[in-house]
mmCIF file of C-alpha atoms in Angstrom:
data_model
loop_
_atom_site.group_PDB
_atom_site.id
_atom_site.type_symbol
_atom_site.label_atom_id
_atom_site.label_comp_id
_atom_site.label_asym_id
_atom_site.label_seq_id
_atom_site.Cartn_x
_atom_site.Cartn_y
_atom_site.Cartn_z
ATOM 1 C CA UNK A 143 -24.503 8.538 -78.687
ATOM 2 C CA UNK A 144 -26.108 7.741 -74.991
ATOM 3 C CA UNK A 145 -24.280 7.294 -71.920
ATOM 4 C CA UNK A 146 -25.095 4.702 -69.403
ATOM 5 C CA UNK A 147 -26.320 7.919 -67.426
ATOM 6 C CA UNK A 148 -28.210 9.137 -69.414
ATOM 7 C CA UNK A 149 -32.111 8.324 -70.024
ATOM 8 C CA UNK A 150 -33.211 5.591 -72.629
ATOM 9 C CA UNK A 151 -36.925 6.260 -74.663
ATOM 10 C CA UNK A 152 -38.269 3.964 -72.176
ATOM 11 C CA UNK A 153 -37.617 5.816 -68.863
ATOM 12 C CA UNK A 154 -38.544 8.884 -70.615
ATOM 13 C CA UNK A 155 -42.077 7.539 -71.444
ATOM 14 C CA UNK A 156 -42.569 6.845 -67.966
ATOM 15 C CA UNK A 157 -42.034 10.168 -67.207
ATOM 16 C CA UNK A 158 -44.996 12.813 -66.977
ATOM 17 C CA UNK A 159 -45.902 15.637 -64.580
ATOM 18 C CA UNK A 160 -48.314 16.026 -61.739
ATOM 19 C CA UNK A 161 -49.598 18.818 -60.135
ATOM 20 C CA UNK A 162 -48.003 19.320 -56.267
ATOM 21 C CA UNK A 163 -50.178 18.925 -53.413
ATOM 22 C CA UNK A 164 -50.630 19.727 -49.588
ATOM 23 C CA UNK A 165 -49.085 16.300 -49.632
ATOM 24 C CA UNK A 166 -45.612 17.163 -51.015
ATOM 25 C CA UNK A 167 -44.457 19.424 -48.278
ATOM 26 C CA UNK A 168 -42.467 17.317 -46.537
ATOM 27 C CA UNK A 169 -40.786 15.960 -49.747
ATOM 28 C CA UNK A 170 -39.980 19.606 -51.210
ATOM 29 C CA UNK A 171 -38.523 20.933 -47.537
ATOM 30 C CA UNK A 172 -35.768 17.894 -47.831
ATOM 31 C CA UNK A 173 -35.091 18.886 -51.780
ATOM 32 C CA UNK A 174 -34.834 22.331 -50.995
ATOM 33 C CA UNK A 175 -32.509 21.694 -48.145
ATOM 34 C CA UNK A 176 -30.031 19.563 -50.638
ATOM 35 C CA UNK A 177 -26.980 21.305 -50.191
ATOM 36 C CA UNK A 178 -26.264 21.071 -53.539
ATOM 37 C CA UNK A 179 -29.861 23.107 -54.398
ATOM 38 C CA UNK A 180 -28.774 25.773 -51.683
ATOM 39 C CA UNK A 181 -25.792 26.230 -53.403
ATOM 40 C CA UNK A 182 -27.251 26.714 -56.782
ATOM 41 C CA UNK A 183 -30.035 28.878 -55.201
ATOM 42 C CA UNK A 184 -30.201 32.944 -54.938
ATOM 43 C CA UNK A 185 -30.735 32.331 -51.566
ATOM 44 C CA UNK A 186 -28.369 29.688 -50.377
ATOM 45 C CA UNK A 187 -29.194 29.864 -46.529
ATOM 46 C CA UNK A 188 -30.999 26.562 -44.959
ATOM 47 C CA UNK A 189 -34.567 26.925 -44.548
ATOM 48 C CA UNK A 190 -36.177 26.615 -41.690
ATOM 49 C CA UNK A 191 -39.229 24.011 -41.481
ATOM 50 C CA UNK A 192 -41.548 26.297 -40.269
ATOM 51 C CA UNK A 193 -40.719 28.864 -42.832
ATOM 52 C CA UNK A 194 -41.404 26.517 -45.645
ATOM 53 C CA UNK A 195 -44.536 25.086 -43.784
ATOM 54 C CA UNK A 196 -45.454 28.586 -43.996
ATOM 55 C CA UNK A 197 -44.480 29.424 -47.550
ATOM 56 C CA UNK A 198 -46.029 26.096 -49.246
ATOM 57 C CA UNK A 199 -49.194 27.222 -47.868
ATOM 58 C CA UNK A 200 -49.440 30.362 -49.264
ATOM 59 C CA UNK A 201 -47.810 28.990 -52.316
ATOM 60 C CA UNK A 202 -50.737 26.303 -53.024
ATOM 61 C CA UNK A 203 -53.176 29.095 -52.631
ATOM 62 C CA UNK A 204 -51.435 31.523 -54.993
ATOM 63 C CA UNK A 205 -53.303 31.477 -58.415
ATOM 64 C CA UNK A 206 -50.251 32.856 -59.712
ATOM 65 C CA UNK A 207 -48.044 29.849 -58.804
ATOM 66 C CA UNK A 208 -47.820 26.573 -60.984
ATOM 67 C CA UNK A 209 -45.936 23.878 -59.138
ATOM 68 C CA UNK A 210 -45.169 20.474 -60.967
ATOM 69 C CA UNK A 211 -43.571 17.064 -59.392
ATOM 70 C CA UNK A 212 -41.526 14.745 -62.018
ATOM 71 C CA UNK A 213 -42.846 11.283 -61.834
ATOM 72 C CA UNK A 214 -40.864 8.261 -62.897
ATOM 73 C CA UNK A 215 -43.804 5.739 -62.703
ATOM 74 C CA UNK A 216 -45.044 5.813 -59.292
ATOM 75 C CA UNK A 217 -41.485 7.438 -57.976
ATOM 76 C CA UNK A 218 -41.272 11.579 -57.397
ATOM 77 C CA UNK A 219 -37.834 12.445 -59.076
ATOM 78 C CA UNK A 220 -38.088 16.343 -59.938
ATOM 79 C CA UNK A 221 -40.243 19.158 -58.847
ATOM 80 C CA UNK A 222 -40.383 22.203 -61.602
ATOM 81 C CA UNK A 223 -42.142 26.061 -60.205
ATOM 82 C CA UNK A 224 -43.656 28.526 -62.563
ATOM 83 C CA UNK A 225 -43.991 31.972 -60.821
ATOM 84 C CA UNK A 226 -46.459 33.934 -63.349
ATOM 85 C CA UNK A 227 -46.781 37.785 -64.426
ATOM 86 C CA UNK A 228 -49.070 39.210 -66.960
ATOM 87 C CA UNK A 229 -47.118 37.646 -69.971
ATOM 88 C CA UNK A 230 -44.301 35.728 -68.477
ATOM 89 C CA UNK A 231 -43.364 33.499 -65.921
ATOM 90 C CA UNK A 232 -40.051 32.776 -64.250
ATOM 91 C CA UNK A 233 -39.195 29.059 -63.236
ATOM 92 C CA UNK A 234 -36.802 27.186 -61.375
ATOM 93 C CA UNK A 235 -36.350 23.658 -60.860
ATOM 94 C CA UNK A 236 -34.640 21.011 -59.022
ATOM 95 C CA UNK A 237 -33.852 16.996 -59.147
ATOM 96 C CA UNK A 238 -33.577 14.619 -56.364
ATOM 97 C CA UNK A 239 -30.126 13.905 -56.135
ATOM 98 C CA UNK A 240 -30.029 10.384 -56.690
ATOM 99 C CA UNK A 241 -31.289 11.180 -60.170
ATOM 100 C CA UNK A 242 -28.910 14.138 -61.222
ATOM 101 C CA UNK A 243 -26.256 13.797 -63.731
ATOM 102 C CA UNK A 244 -29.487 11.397 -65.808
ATOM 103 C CA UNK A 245 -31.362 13.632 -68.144
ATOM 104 C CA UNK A 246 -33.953 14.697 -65.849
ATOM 105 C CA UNK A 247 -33.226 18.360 -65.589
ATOM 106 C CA UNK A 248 -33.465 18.438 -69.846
ATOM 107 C CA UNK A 249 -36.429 16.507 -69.789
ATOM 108 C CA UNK A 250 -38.381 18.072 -66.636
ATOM 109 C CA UNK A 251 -38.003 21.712 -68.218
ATOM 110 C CA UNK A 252 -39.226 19.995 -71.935
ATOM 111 C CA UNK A 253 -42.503 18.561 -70.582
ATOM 112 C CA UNK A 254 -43.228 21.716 -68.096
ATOM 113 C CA UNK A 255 -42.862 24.124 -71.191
ATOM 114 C CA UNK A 256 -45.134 21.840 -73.342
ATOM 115 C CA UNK A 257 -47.715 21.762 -70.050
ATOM 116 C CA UNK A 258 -47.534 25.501 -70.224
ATOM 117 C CA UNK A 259 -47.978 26.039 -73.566
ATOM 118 C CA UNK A 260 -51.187 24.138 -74.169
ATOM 119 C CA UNK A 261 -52.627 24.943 -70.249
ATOM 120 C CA UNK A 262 -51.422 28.864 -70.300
ATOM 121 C CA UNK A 263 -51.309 30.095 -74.005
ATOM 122 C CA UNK A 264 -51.141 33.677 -73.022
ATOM 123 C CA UNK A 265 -47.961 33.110 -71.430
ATOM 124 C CA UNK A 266 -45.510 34.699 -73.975
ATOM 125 C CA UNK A 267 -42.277 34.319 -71.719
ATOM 126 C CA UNK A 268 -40.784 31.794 -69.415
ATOM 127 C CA UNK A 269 -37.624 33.563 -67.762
ATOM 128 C CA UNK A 270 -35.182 31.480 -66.155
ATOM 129 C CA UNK A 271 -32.163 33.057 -63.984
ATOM 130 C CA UNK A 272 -29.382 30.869 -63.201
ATOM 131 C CA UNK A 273 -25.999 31.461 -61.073
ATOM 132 C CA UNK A 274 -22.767 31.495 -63.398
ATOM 133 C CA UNK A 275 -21.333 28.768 -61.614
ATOM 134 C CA UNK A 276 -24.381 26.439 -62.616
ATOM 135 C CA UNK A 277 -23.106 25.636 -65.572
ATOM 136 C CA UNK A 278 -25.083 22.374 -65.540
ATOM 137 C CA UNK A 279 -28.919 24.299 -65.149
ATOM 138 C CA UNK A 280 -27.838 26.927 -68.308
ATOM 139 C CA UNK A 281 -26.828 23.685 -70.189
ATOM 140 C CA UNK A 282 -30.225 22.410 -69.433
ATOM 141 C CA UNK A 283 -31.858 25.854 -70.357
ATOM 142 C CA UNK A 284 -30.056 25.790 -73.502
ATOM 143 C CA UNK A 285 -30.998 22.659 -74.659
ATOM 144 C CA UNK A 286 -34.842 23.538 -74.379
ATOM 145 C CA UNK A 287 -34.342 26.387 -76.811
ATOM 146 C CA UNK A 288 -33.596 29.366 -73.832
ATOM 147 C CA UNK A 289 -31.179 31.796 -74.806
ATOM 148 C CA UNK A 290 -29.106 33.798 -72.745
ATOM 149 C CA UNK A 291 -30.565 37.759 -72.753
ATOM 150 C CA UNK A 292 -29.270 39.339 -69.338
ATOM 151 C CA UNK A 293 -25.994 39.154 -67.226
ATOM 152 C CA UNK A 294 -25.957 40.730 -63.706
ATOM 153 C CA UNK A 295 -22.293 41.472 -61.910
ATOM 154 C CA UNK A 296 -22.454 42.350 -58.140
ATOM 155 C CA UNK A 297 -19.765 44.022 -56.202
ATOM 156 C CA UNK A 298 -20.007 42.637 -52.160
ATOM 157 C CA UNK A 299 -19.007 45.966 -50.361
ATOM 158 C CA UNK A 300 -20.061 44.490 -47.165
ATOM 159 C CA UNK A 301 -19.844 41.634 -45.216
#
């Protein structure tokens, strides 16, 4: 049964993955800066501009760093990040927030895995941590075959 939110077999065969550029710097810094993506991040303090200026660069240079933008036709809508080991990699992802709420995140993770797979076949593992309270990220996890393996609890003895 589809929703009116959710994407017909026509947007999704519009949809394919490029490889991020020197030129998506600018567009990353404002999706990273969503407060909604700083909330759902390990890390949930603003970055600065020149920190990410900073960090991109390195990032594009790192051979263990796969970075992909979701395109919907000629319009960026996603951006998906593989950080690789010797056998795994862990990911994280993000949607513009127009487009949340659509199908994207489901269908983002789908194609990066199947880009992975036939690009990096030694990869064995693709590791994704998520916060508890991002219930809507483990739903997309789950529905691309991930399985939940770890929990972490934190006690805050400090402020």
């Amino acid at each position: 049964m589809k929703g009116n939110n959710i994407l017909s077999e026509a947007e999704r065969n519009k949809l394919y993955l490029r490889t991020a550029d020197e030129n998506d710097m600018d567009l990353l810094f404002q999706w990273a800066n969503d407060p909604d993506v700083r909330k759902n991040s390990f890390h949930s303090e603003p970055i600065s501009y020149e920190t990410h200026k900073k960090w991109f660069a390195e990032h594009l240079k790192d051979i263990c760093e796969i970075q992909y933008i979701l395109m919907e036709g000629t319009e960026p809508v996603g951006q998906i990040r593989f950080s690789a080991n010797i056998e795994s990699v862990e990911t994280d992802y993000s949607i513009k927030p127009s487009k949340r709420g659509k199908g994207y995140g489901k269908k983002i993770l789908s194609l990066a895995i199947k880009k992975l797979r036939s690009e990096h076949p030694e990869i064995r593992y693709v590791i994704a941590k998520v916060k508890s309270e991002n219930t809507v990220s483990a739903h997309c996890f789950e529905k691309n075959e991930f399985r939940e393996t770890f929990r972490q609890f934190e006690l805050r003895v400090k402020d």
